[in-house]
CSV table of C-alpha atoms in Angstrom, one decimal:
chain,number,residue,atom,x,y,z
A,1,MET,CA,15.2,175.7,4.6
A,2,ALA,CA,15.2,176.4,8.3
A,3,ARG,CA,11.6,177.5,8.2
A,4,GLU,CA,10.5,174.5,6.3
A,5,PHE,CA,12.3,172.3,8.8
A,6,ARG,CA,10.5,174.0,11.7
A,7,GLN,CA,7.2,173.5,10.0
A,8,MET,CA,7.9,169.8,9.6
A,9,ILE,CA,8.6,169.2,13.3
A,10,PRO,CA,5.0,168.7,14.5
A,11,ALA,CA,4.2,166.2,11.7
A,12,ALA,CA,7.5,164.4,12.0
A,13,SER,CA,6.9,164.1,15.8
A,14,ALA,CA,3.4,162.7,15.2
A,15,ALA,CA,4.8,160.2,12.6
A,16,VAL,CA,7.5,159.0,15.0
A,17,LEU,CA,4.9,158.6,17.8
A,18,VAL,CA,2.5,156.6,15.6
A,19,ALA,CA,5.3,154.5,14.2
A,20,ALA,CA,6.5,153.7,17.8
A,21,LEU,CA,2.9,153.0,18.9
A,22,VAL,CA,2.3,150.5,16.1
A,23,LEU,CA,5.7,149.0,15.2
A,24,ALA,CA,7.0,148.4,18.8
A,25,PRO,CA,4.0,146.2,19.7
A,26,LEU,CA,4.2,144.4,16.3
A,27,GLY,CA,7.9,143.9,16.9
A,28,ALA,CA,7.2,142.5,20.4
A,29,VAL,CA,4.6,140.2,18.9
A,30,MET,CA,6.9,138.8,16.2
A,31,ILE,CA,9.8,138.2,18.6
A,32,ARG,CA,7.5,136.4,21.1
A,33,ALA,CA,5.7,134.4,18.4
A,34,GLY,CA,8.8,132.3,17.4
A,35,GLY,CA,7.2,131.0,14.3
A,36,LEU,CA,3.8,129.6,13.3
A,37,SER,CA,4.5,126.1,14.5
A,38,ALA,CA,2.8,126.8,17.8
A,39,LEU,CA,-0.6,127.0,16.0
A,40,SER,CA,-3.0,124.2,16.6
A,41,ALA,CA,-5.7,122.7,14.4
A,42,ALA,CA,-8.2,124.8,16.2
A,43,ASP,CA,-6.2,128.0,15.3
A,44,LEU,CA,-6.1,127.0,11.6
A,45,ALA,CA,-9.9,126.4,11.8
A,46,ALA,CA,-10.2,129.9,13.2
A,47,LEU,CA,-8.1,131.2,10.3
A,48,ARG,CA,-10.4,129.5,7.8
A,49,PHE,CA,-13.5,130.8,9.5
A,50,THR,CA,-12.1,134.3,9.6
A,51,LEU,CA,-11.6,134.3,5.9
A,52,TRP,CA,-15.0,132.6,5.2
A,53,GLN,CA,-17.1,135.0,7.3
A,54,ALA,CA,-15.2,138.1,6.1
A,55,ALA,CA,-15.7,137.1,2.4
A,56,LEU,CA,-19.4,136.3,2.9
A,57,SER,CA,-20.0,139.4,5.0
A,58,ALA,CA,-18.4,141.6,2.4
A,59,LEU,CA,-20.2,139.8,-0.5
A,60,PHE,CA,-23.7,140.1,1.0
A,61,SER,CA,-23.2,143.7,2.1
A,62,CYS,CA,-22.2,144.7,-1.4
A,63,LEU,CA,-24.9,142.7,-3.2
A,64,LEU,CA,-27.7,144.1,-1.0
A,65,ALA,CA,-26.2,147.6,-1.1
A,66,ILE,CA,-26.6,147.8,-4.9
A,67,PRO,CA,-30.4,147.9,-5.1
A,68,LEU,CA,-30.6,150.0,-1.9
A,69,ALA,CA,-28.2,152.7,-3.1
A,70,ARG,CA,-29.8,152.6,-6.5
A,71,ALA,CA,-33.3,153.2,-5.0
A,72,LEU,CA,-31.9,156.1,-2.9
A,73,HIS,CA,-30.3,157.6,-5.9
A,74,ARG,CA,-33.5,157.4,-8.1
A,75,ARG,CA,-36.1,158.5,-5.6
A,76,ARG,CA,-36.8,161.9,-4.0
A,77,PHE,CA,-39.2,161.9,-1.0
A,78,PRO,CA,-39.8,164.0,2.1
A,79,GLY,CA,-37.2,163.2,4.8
A,80,ARG,CA,-34.8,161.5,2.3
A,81,GLY,CA,-31.8,163.3,3.9
A,82,LEU,CA,-32.8,162.2,7.4
A,83,PHE,CA,-33.4,158.7,6.1
A,84,ILE,CA,-29.9,158.5,4.7
A,85,ALA,CA,-28.4,159.9,7.9
A,86,ALA,CA,-30.3,157.3,10.0
A,87,LEU,CA,-29.1,154.5,7.8
A,88,GLY,CA,-25.6,155.4,8.8
A,89,ALA,CA,-26.4,155.0,12.5
A,90,PRO,CA,-25.3,151.3,12.6
A,91,PHE,CA,-21.8,152.3,11.4
A,92,LEU,CA,-21.3,154.5,14.5
A,93,LEU,CA,-23.2,152.1,16.8
A,94,PRO,CA,-21.0,150.2,19.4
A,95,THR,CA,-20.8,146.6,18.3
A,96,LEU,CA,-22.3,145.2,21.5
A,97,VAL,CA,-25.3,147.5,21.2
A,98,ALA,CA,-25.8,146.2,17.6
A,99,VAL,CA,-25.6,142.7,18.9
A,100,MET,CA,-28.2,143.4,21.6
A,101,GLY,CA,-30.5,144.9,19.0
A,102,LEU,CA,-30.2,141.9,16.7
A,103,LEU,CA,-30.9,139.6,19.7
A,104,ALA,CA,-34.1,141.6,20.4
A,105,ILE,CA,-35.2,140.8,16.8
A,106,PHE,CA,-33.6,137.4,15.9
A,107,GLY,CA,-32.8,136.0,19.3
A,108,ARG,CA,-34.6,133.0,21.0
A,109,ARG,CA,-37.0,135.4,22.6
A,110,GLY,CA,-36.9,137.9,19.8
A,111,LEU,CA,-39.8,139.3,17.8
A,112,LEU,CA,-39.1,137.0,14.8
A,113,ASN,CA,-39.2,133.8,16.8
A,114,GLY,CA,-42.2,135.0,18.7
A,115,ALA,CA,-44.0,135.5,15.4
A,116,LEU,CA,-42.9,132.1,14.1
A,117,ASP,CA,-44.0,130.4,17.3
A,118,ALA,CA,-47.4,132.1,17.0
A,119,LEU,CA,-47.7,130.5,13.5
A,120,ASN,CA,-46.5,127.1,14.7
A,121,LEU,CA,-43.4,127.3,12.6
A,122,PRO,CA,-39.9,126.3,13.6
A,123,GLY,CA,-37.8,129.0,15.1
A,124,VAL,CA,-34.4,130.3,14.0
A,125,SER,CA,-31.1,130.6,15.9
A,126,ILE,CA,-28.9,133.6,15.5
A,127,TYR,CA,-25.9,131.9,17.1
A,128,GLY,CA,-23.3,130.3,15.0
A,129,PRO,CA,-21.5,131.1,11.7
A,130,TRP,CA,-24.5,132.7,10.0
A,131,GLY,CA,-25.2,134.8,13.0
A,132,VAL,CA,-21.8,136.3,12.7
A,133,VAL,CA,-22.4,137.0,9.0
A,134,LEU,CA,-25.8,138.6,9.9
A,135,GLY,CA,-24.1,140.8,12.5
A,136,HIS,CA,-21.5,142.0,10.1
A,137,LEU,CA,-24.2,142.6,7.4
A,138,PHE,CA,-26.1,144.8,9.9
A,139,LEU,CA,-23.0,146.8,10.7
A,140,ASN,CA,-21.5,147.1,7.2
A,141,LEU,CA,-24.5,147.4,4.8
A,142,PRO,CA,-24.8,151.1,5.6
A,143,LEU,CA,-21.1,151.6,4.8
A,144,ALA,CA,-21.4,149.8,1.4
A,145,THR,CA,-24.6,151.7,0.6
A,146,ARG,CA,-23.0,155.1,1.3
A,147,MET,CA,-19.9,154.2,-0.9
A,148,LEU,CA,-22.2,153.1,-3.8
A,149,LEU,CA,-24.5,156.0,-3.4
A,150,GLN,CA,-21.5,158.4,-3.7
A,151,GLY,CA,-20.5,156.4,-6.9
A,152,TRP,CA,-24.0,157.0,-8.4
A,153,GLN,CA,-23.9,160.7,-7.4
A,154,ALA,CA,-20.5,161.0,-9.1
A,155,ILE,CA,-22.1,160.1,-12.5
A,156,PRO,CA,-22.5,163.6,-14.1
A,157,ALA,CA,-26.1,164.6,-14.8
A,158,GLU,CA,-25.0,165.5,-18.3
A,159,ARG,CA,-24.3,161.9,-19.1
A,160,VAL,CA,-27.8,160.9,-17.9
A,161,ARG,CA,-29.4,163.8,-19.9
A,162,LEU,CA,-27.6,162.5,-23.0
A,163,ALA,CA,-28.7,159.0,-22.4
A,164,LEU,CA,-32.3,160.1,-21.9
A,165,SER,CA,-32.2,162.3,-25.0
A,166,LEU,CA,-31.1,159.2,-27.0
A,167,GLY,CA,-34.2,157.3,-25.7
A,168,LEU,CA,-32.3,154.9,-23.5
A,169,GLY,CA,-34.4,153.1,-20.9
A,170,PRO,CA,-33.5,152.0,-17.3
A,171,ALA,CA,-31.9,148.8,-18.6
A,172,ASP,CA,-29.7,150.6,-21.1
A,173,ILE,CA,-28.7,153.2,-18.6
A,174,ALA,CA,-27.7,150.4,-16.2
A,175,ARG,CA,-25.6,148.7,-18.9
A,176,HIS,CA,-23.8,151.8,-20.2
A,177,LEU,CA,-23.5,154.0,-17.1
A,178,GLU,CA,-24.2,152.2,-13.9
A,179,ALA,CA,-22.3,149.0,-14.6
A,180,ARG,CA,-19.2,151.0,-15.3
A,181,MET,CA,-19.5,152.8,-12.0
A,182,LEU,CA,-20.0,149.6,-10.2
A,183,ARG,CA,-16.9,148.0,-11.7
A,184,ALA,CA,-14.9,151.0,-10.3
A,185,VAL,CA,-16.5,151.2,-6.8
A,186,LEU,CA,-17.5,147.6,-5.9
A,187,PRO,CA,-13.9,146.1,-5.5
A,188,GLY,CA,-12.9,148.9,-3.1
A,189,ALA,CA,-16.2,148.5,-1.1
A,190,PHE,CA,-15.8,144.7,-0.9
A,191,LEU,CA,-12.2,144.9,0.3
A,192,ALA,CA,-12.9,147.7,2.8
A,193,ILE,CA,-15.6,145.6,4.4
A,194,PHE,CA,-13.5,142.4,4.1
A,195,LEU,CA,-10.7,144.2,6.0
A,196,VAL,CA,-13.1,145.4,8.7
A,197,CYS,CA,-14.5,141.9,9.2
A,198,LEU,CA,-11.1,140.3,9.3
A,199,SER,CA,-10.6,141.8,12.7
A,200,SER,CA,-14.0,140.9,14.0
A,201,PHE,CA,-14.0,140.4,17.7
A,202,ALA,CA,-17.2,141.4,19.6
A,203,VAL,CA,-19.6,140.0,17.0
A,204,ALA,CA,-17.8,136.7,16.8
A,205,LEU,CA,-17.4,136.5,20.6
A,206,THR,CA,-21.1,137.1,21.3
A,207,LEU,CA,-22.8,135.5,18.3
A,208,GLY,CA,-20.3,132.8,17.3
A,209,GLY,CA,-21.6,130.3,19.8
A,210,GLY,CA,-18.5,128.2,20.2
A,211,PRO,CA,-15.2,127.1,18.5
A,212,ARG,CA,-17.0,126.4,15.2
A,213,ALA,CA,-17.4,130.1,14.7
A,214,SER,CA,-14.2,131.6,16.3
A,215,THR,CA,-12.2,134.2,14.5
A,216,LEU,CA,-8.5,134.9,14.9
A,217,GLU,CA,-9.2,137.9,17.2
A,218,VAL,CA,-11.3,135.6,19.5
A,219,ALA,CA,-8.6,133.0,19.4
A,220,ILE,CA,-6.0,135.7,20.5
A,221,TYR,CA,-8.4,136.7,23.4
A,222,GLN,CA,-8.8,133.1,24.5
A,223,ALA,CA,-5.1,132.4,24.3
A,224,PHE,CA,-4.5,135.3,26.7
A,225,ARG,CA,-7.5,135.1,29.1
A,226,PHE,CA,-8.1,131.4,29.3
A,227,ASP,CA,-5.0,129.5,28.2
A,228,ALA,CA,-2.4,132.0,29.6
A,229,ASP,CA,-0.3,131.4,26.5
A,230,PRO,CA,1.2,134.7,25.2
A,231,GLY,CA,3.4,132.8,22.7
A,232,ARG,CA,0.4,131.3,20.9
A,233,ALA,CA,-1.4,134.7,21.1
A,234,ALA,CA,1.6,136.3,19.5
A,235,ALA,CA,1.7,133.7,16.7
A,236,LEU,CA,-2.0,134.3,16.0
A,237,ALA,CA,-1.4,138.1,16.0
A,238,VAL,CA,1.3,137.7,13.4
A,239,LEU,CA,-1.1,135.7,11.2
A,240,GLN,CA,-3.7,138.5,11.7
A,241,VAL,CA,-1.3,141.2,10.7
A,242,ALA,CA,-0.2,139.2,7.6
A,243,LEU,CA,-3.9,138.9,6.5
A,244,ALA,CA,-4.5,142.7,7.0
A,245,LEU,CA,-1.4,143.6,5.0
A,246,ALA,CA,-2.4,141.3,2.2
A,247,ALA,CA,-5.9,142.7,2.1
A,248,LEU,CA,-4.5,146.3,2.1
A,249,GLY,CA,-2.1,145.4,-0.7
A,250,ILE,CA,-4.9,143.9,-2.8
A,251,ALA,CA,-7.2,146.9,-2.1
A,252,ALA,CA,-4.5,149.3,-3.2
A,253,ARG,CA,-4.1,147.5,-6.5
A,254,LEU,CA,-7.8,147.0,-7.3
A,255,THR,CA,-9.2,150.4,-6.4
A,256,LEU,CA,-9.8,152.3,-9.6
A,257,PRO,CA,-10.1,156.0,-10.1
A,258,PRO,CA,-13.4,157.5,-11.2
A,259,GLY,CA,-13.8,157.4,-15.0
A,260,PHE,CA,-16.7,159.7,-15.8
A,261,GLY,CA,-14.8,163.0,-15.6
A,262,ALA,CA,-16.1,166.3,-14.2
A,263,GLY,CA,-19.7,167.5,-14.7
A,264,LEU,CA,-21.4,170.8,-14.1
A,265,ASP,CA,-23.1,169.7,-10.8
A,266,ARG,CA,-26.6,170.0,-12.4
A,267,VAL,CA,-29.6,168.3,-10.8
A,268,LEU,CA,-31.0,165.2,-12.6
A,269,PRO,CA,-33.7,166.5,-15.0
A,270,VAL,CA,-36.5,164.0,-14.3
A,271,PRO,CA,-36.9,161.0,-11.9
A,272,LEU,CA,-35.1,158.0,-13.3
A,273,ALA,CA,-37.2,154.9,-13.9
A,274,PRO,CA,-40.6,156.7,-13.5
A,275,GLY,CA,-42.8,153.6,-14.2
A,276,LEU,CA,-45.1,152.3,-11.5
A,277,PRO,CA,-43.3,148.8,-11.2
A,278,HIS,CA,-40.0,150.6,-10.7
A,279,ARG,CA,-41.5,152.9,-8.0
A,280,ILE,CA,-43.1,150.0,-6.2
A,281,GLY,CA,-39.9,148.0,-6.3
A,282,ASP,CA,-37.8,150.9,-4.9
A,283,ALA,CA,-40.4,151.5,-2.2
A,284,LEU,CA,-40.2,147.8,-1.1
A,285,ILE,CA,-36.4,147.9,-1.1
A,286,LEU,CA,-36.3,151.1,1.0
A,287,SER,CA,-38.9,149.7,3.4
A,288,ALA,CA,-37.1,146.4,3.9
A,289,ALA,CA,-33.8,148.2,4.5
A,290,ALA,CA,-35.4,150.5,7.0
A,291,ALA,CA,-37.0,147.6,8.9
A,292,PHE,CA,-33.7,145.6,8.9
A,293,LEU,CA,-31.4,148.5,10.0
A,294,LEU,CA,-33.6,150.5,12.3
A,295,SER,CA,-35.9,148.0,14.1
A,296,PRO,CA,-33.0,146.6,16.2
A,297,LEU,CA,-32.2,150.2,17.4
A,298,ALA,CA,-35.9,150.8,18.3
A,299,ALA,CA,-36.1,147.4,20.0
A,300,ILE,CA,-33.0,148.1,22.2
A,301,ALA,CA,-34.3,151.5,23.1
A,302,LEU,CA,-37.8,150.1,24.1
A,303,ARG,CA,-36.3,147.4,26.2
A,304,GLY,CA,-33.4,149.4,27.7
A,305,LEU,CA,-35.1,152.7,28.7
A,306,PRO,CA,-37.2,151.2,31.5
A,307,ALA,CA,-34.1,149.5,32.9
A,308,LEU,CA,-32.0,152.6,33.1
A,309,ALA,CA,-33.1,153.4,36.7
A,310,ASP,CA,-32.1,149.9,37.9
A,311,LEU,CA,-28.6,149.9,36.6
A,312,PRO,CA,-25.9,149.1,39.3
A,313,ALA,CA,-23.5,151.7,40.4
A,314,GLN,CA,-20.5,150.1,38.6
A,315,VAL,CA,-22.3,150.6,35.2
A,316,TRP,CA,-22.5,154.3,35.8
A,317,GLN,CA,-18.8,154.3,36.9
A,318,ALA,CA,-18.0,152.4,33.7
A,319,ALA,CA,-20.0,155.0,31.7
A,320,PHE,CA,-18.0,157.8,33.2
A,321,THR,CA,-14.7,156.0,32.4
A,322,SER,CA,-15.8,155.4,28.8
A,323,VAL,CA,-16.7,159.0,28.3
A,324,TRP,CA,-13.4,160.4,29.5
A,325,LEU,CA,-11.5,157.7,27.5
A,326,ALA,CA,-13.5,158.6,24.4
A,327,LEU,CA,-12.8,162.3,24.8
A,328,GLY,CA,-9.1,161.6,25.5
A,329,ALA,CA,-8.8,159.3,22.5
A,330,ALA,CA,-10.6,161.8,20.2
A,331,ALA,CA,-8.3,164.6,21.4
A,332,LEU,CA,-5.1,162.5,20.9
A,333,THR,CA,-6.4,161.4,17.4
A,334,MET,CA,-6.8,165.0,16.3
A,335,VAL,CA,-3.4,166.0,17.8
A,336,LEU,CA,-1.8,163.3,15.6
A,337,ALA,CA,-4.1,163.7,12.6
A,338,LEU,CA,-3.9,167.5,12.1
A,339,PRO,CA,-0.1,167.9,11.6
A,340,LEU,CA,0.0,164.7,9.5
A,341,ALA,CA,-2.9,165.9,7.3
A,342,LEU,CA,-1.3,169.4,6.9
A,343,ALA,CA,2.0,167.8,5.9
A,344,ALA,CA,0.6,165.1,3.6
A,345,PRO,CA,0.3,167.2,0.4
A,346,ARG,CA,4.0,168.2,0.7
A,347,HIS,CA,5.7,165.2,2.3
A,348,ILE,CA,5.2,161.7,0.8
A,349,TRP,CA,5.8,160.0,4.2
A,350,ALA,CA,3.0,161.7,6.2
A,351,GLU,CA,0.1,159.8,4.7
A,352,PRO,CA,1.6,156.3,5.0
A,353,ALA,CA,2.5,157.1,8.6
A,354,ALA,CA,-1.1,158.0,9.5
A,355,MET,CA,-2.4,154.8,7.7
A,356,LEU,CA,0.1,152.6,9.5
A,357,PRO,CA,-2.4,151.6,12.3
A,358,MET,CA,-4.6,149.8,9.7
A,359,ALA,CA,-2.1,147.0,9.7
A,360,ALA,CA,-3.1,146.0,13.2
A,361,SER,CA,-6.3,145.5,15.2
A,362,SER,CA,-6.8,146.6,18.8
A,363,LEU,CA,-6.2,143.1,20.1
A,364,VAL,CA,-3.0,142.8,18.2
A,365,LEU,CA,-1.8,146.2,19.5
A,366,GLY,CA,-3.0,145.2,23.0
A,367,THR,CA,-1.1,141.9,22.8
A,368,GLY,CA,2.2,143.6,21.8
A,369,LEU,CA,1.8,146.3,24.5
A,370,PHE,CA,1.0,143.5,27.1
A,371,LEU,CA,4.2,141.7,26.2
A,372,ILE,CA,6.2,145.0,26.4
A,373,ALA,CA,4.8,146.0,29.8
A,374,GLN,CA,4.7,142.6,31.4
A,375,PRO,CA,8.4,142.5,32.6
A,376,PHE,CA,8.2,145.9,34.2
A,377,VAL,CA,4.7,146.5,35.6
A,378,ALA,CA,1.5,144.6,36.1
A,379,PRO,CA,-0.4,145.0,32.7
A,380,THR,CA,-3.7,145.4,34.5
A,381,ALA,CA,-2.4,148.7,36.0
A,382,LEU,CA,-2.2,150.0,32.4
A,383,ALA,CA,-5.7,148.9,31.2
A,384,LEU,CA,-7.1,152.4,30.7
A,385,PRO,CA,-4.0,154.2,29.3
A,386,VAL,CA,-3.4,151.3,26.8
A,387,THR,CA,-7.1,151.4,25.8
A,388,LEU,CA,-6.9,155.1,25.1
A,389,LEU,CA,-3.7,154.8,23.1
A,390,THR,CA,-5.0,151.9,20.9
A,391,ASN,CA,-8.3,153.6,20.3
A,392,ALA,CA,-6.6,156.9,19.3
A,393,ALA,CA,-4.2,155.0,16.9
A,394,LEU,CA,-7.0,153.0,15.3
A,395,SER,CA,-9.1,156.1,14.7
A,396,LEU,CA,-6.2,158.0,13.0
A,397,PRO,CA,-6.6,156.6,9.5
A,398,PHE,CA,-10.3,157.5,9.4
A,399,ALA,CA,-9.5,161.0,10.7
A,400,LEU,CA,-6.8,161.5,8.1
A,401,ARG,CA,-9.2,160.5,5.3
A,402,LEU,CA,-11.8,163.0,6.5
A,403,LEU,CA,-9.3,165.9,6.8
A,404,LEU,CA,-7.1,165.4,3.7
A,405,PRO,CA,-9.5,166.6,1.0
A,406,GLU,CA,-10.2,169.8,3.0
A,407,VAL,CA,-6.5,170.4,3.6
A,408,ARG,CA,-5.7,170.0,-0.1
A,409,ALA,CA,-8.5,172.5,-0.9
A,410,LEU,CA,-7.3,174.9,1.8
A,411,GLN,CA,-3.7,174.9,0.6
A,412,ALA,CA,-4.8,175.3,-3.1
A,413,ASP,CA,-7.1,178.2,-2.3
A,414,TYR,CA,-5.3,180.2,0.4
A,415,ASP,CA,-1.6,179.3,0.5
A,416,ARG,CA,-0.5,182.1,-1.9
A,417,LEU,CA,-2.7,184.7,-0.2
A,418,ALA,CA,-1.4,183.7,3.3
A,419,ASP,CA,2.2,183.9,2.0
A,420,SER,CA,1.6,187.3,0.5
A,421,LEU,CA,0.3,188.6,3.8
A,422,ASN,CA,3.2,187.0,5.7
A,423,LEU,CA,0.7,185.0,7.7
A,424,ARG,CA,2.8,182.2,9.3
A,425,GLY,CA,3.2,180.0,12.4
A,426,LEU,CA,0.6,180.2,15.1
A,427,ALA,CA,-1.1,183.2,13.6
A,428,ARG,CA,-1.8,181.2,10.4
A,429,LEU,CA,-3.0,178.3,12.4
A,430,ARG,CA,-5.3,180.4,14.5
A,431,PHE,CA,-6.8,182.7,11.9
A,432,LEU,CA,-6.8,180.5,8.8
A,433,THR,CA,-6.1,176.8,9.2
A,434,LEU,CA,-8.2,175.9,12.3
A,435,PRO,CA,-11.3,177.9,11.3
A,436,ARG,CA,-11.3,176.5,7.8
A,437,LEU,CA,-10.8,172.9,9.1
A,438,ALA,CA,-13.2,173.2,12.0
A,439,ARG,CA,-16.0,171.3,10.4
A,440,PRO,CA,-14.1,168.2,9.3
A,441,THR,CA,-12.1,168.3,12.5
A,442,GLY,CA,-15.3,168.2,14.6
A,443,PHE,CA,-16.7,165.4,12.4
A,444,ALA,CA,-13.5,163.4,12.6
A,445,ALA,CA,-13.3,163.9,16.4
A,446,GLY,CA,-16.9,162.7,16.7
A,447,ILE,CA,-16.1,159.6,14.7
A,448,ALA,CA,-13.0,158.9,16.9
A,449,ALA,CA,-15.1,159.4,20.1
A,450,ALA,CA,-17.8,157.0,18.8
A,451,PHE,CA,-15.3,154.3,17.8
A,452,SER,CA,-13.6,154.6,21.3
A,453,MET,CA,-17.0,154.4,23.1
A,454,GLY,CA,-17.7,151.1,21.5
A,455,ASP,CA,-14.3,149.4,21.6
A,456,LEU,CA,-14.1,146.0,23.4
A,457,GLY,CA,-10.6,145.1,22.3
A,458,ALA,CA,-7.7,146.1,24.4
A,459,ILE,CA,-9.7,146.6,27.6
A,460,SER,CA,-10.8,142.9,27.5
A,461,LEU,CA,-7.1,141.8,27.6
A,462,PHE,CA,-5.9,144.2,30.3
A,463,SER,CA,-8.9,144.6,32.6
A,464,ASP,CA,-8.9,142.7,35.9
A,465,GLY,CA,-12.5,143.5,36.5
A,466,ARG,CA,-11.9,146.7,38.5
A,467,SER,CA,-11.1,148.9,35.5
A,468,GLN,CA,-14.2,148.7,33.3
A,469,THR,CA,-15.5,150.5,30.3
A,470,LEU,CA,-19.2,150.5,29.4
A,471,PRO,CA,-18.9,147.9,26.5
A,472,LEU,CA,-17.1,145.6,28.9
A,473,ALA,CA,-19.8,146.1,31.5
A,474,VAL,CA,-22.5,145.3,28.9
A,475,TYR,CA,-20.6,142.1,27.9
A,476,GLN,CA,-20.3,141.0,31.5
A,477,LEU,CA,-24.1,141.6,32.1
A,478,MET,CA,-24.9,139.6,29.0
A,479,GLY,CA,-22.5,136.8,30.2
A,480,SER,CA,-24.4,136.6,33.6
A,481,TYR,CA,-27.8,136.5,31.7
A,482,ARG,CA,-29.0,139.8,33.3
A,483,MET,CA,-30.4,140.8,29.9
A,484,ASP,CA,-32.7,143.6,31.1
A,485,GLN,CA,-29.8,145.4,32.8
A,486,ALA,CA,-27.6,144.6,29.8
A,487,ALA,CA,-30.3,146.2,27.5
A,488,GLY,CA,-30.4,149.3,29.9
A,489,ALA,CA,-26.6,149.6,29.8
A,490,ALA,CA,-26.6,149.1,26.0
A,491,CYS,CA,-29.2,151.9,25.7
A,492,LEU,CA,-27.0,154.1,27.8
A,493,LEU,CA,-24.0,153.3,25.7
A,494,MET,CA,-25.9,154.1,22.5
A,495,ALA,CA,-27.1,157.4,23.9
A,496,LEU,CA,-23.7,158.5,25.1
A,497,THR,CA,-22.1,157.5,21.8
A,498,PHE,CA,-24.5,159.5,19.6
A,499,ALA,CA,-24.3,162.4,22.1
A,500,LEU,CA,-20.5,162.6,21.9
A,501,TYR,CA,-20.5,162.3,18.2
A,502,ALA,CA,-23.2,164.9,17.8
A,503,ALA,CA,-21.5,167.3,20.3
A,504,CYS,CA,-18.1,167.1,18.5
A,505,ASP,CA,-19.8,167.5,15.1
A,506,ARG,CA,-21.8,170.5,16.3
A,507,ILE,CA,-18.8,172.2,17.9
A,508,GLY,CA,-17.0,171.8,14.6
A,509,ALA,CA,-19.9,173.2,12.6
A,510,HIS,CA,-20.3,176.1,15.0
A,511,ALA,CA,-16.6,177.0,14.8
A,512,ASP,CA,-16.7,177.0,11.0
A,513,PRO,CA,-17.0,180.7,9.9
A,514,ARG,CA,-18.7,179.8,6.6
């Protein structure tokens, strides 16, 4: 009993720290809010737009992901693995860099409007409600595609072999196998993207174009920065938390377990849908997806690289600040995630404790921490520590989800052997646990560092202009219409983000003994 209690101390300490970091700001927000009567008509309009854009963004992401994931599942071509990895780049991309890339293609002076102008056709504007939806589609289409692709890959090859042996064509396979998989996976994918888009801030702030396309997160920011009204900001934060909790509850009820059972991990016997029309259709889908998802990245690199040499000194200082914040947030995320992941299979409270930050966004947490700190110290003095803490907390659920399957496999495979060798405590951690978890730990740390590099939430509330991160510097350059320097800073942000992610992932893979 005493040994079990000692083993539980690190996880319990992490759970208490996470609960304090999330619940204390939420409590401060609810106390300060004093009810929802402080909300104005503009705030209710922001609520309606938040729900509208989140629903449409999730719907379009899922609908377009279906043919893309299906084409990736059916086709084998040289570089397919690299192509799938590259499609995931927008998911790690800092939001402001994504916005810069979209402006390079769809902006007033972008490639699309240049081509339309050359053809004497009317141009298009990316600013407004549909621009927000387009930005979310760019960021979330890869996530939906990866979720659906995993669903297709989970269909055992034996089921496909049986269907082919019975003479079923592509339409019959779609009706009897693929439709069943989609019914299981699509609700979870839709709600996951809906939840991400509920807390949209940077996309709505830069592409919204005014009050007509303002989300709750933008309204919180405006209440703080422009109206100096913490009570209204707190009321909006309460509304935001209520929406997130409702979406999480619906997601938990609608997510279905896989229903195909286990297979023998055999490779599919022949290419599915081998006919020429199907091959042409899949090639067109893959080409269109590559053009939509990769051309903004190429455009920002082409425009930003020449401007790197002309970046002002404060941008480089902001880059240095962002890097050490990202490394600190990644380290803190893993310090919290590892003990909670190791405790989750044995203690029912560990997993909910790690998922608790999903109830709040960085602006909601920042609002609560601002209200707590305000009576004792100038909040601007805490800009960087608060940014580090909120980034670590918000990365924790993703880190836990990456670690938990490996932890369960580790405990199932090696617990009895380790107990028989009396391998306990630090020795067990050093010689068994950390080496076997090195790969997912490096991957999770890379994800946490990438998320932290791109965050524009808490720092925008607390910063007085002297404490800057690189995303905030990019936003200020965009606001002052120094677009070439903004593109250079965005290019630097993109390079540093992918470098940190790749370094963490590489260190984890190198430390794995397998």
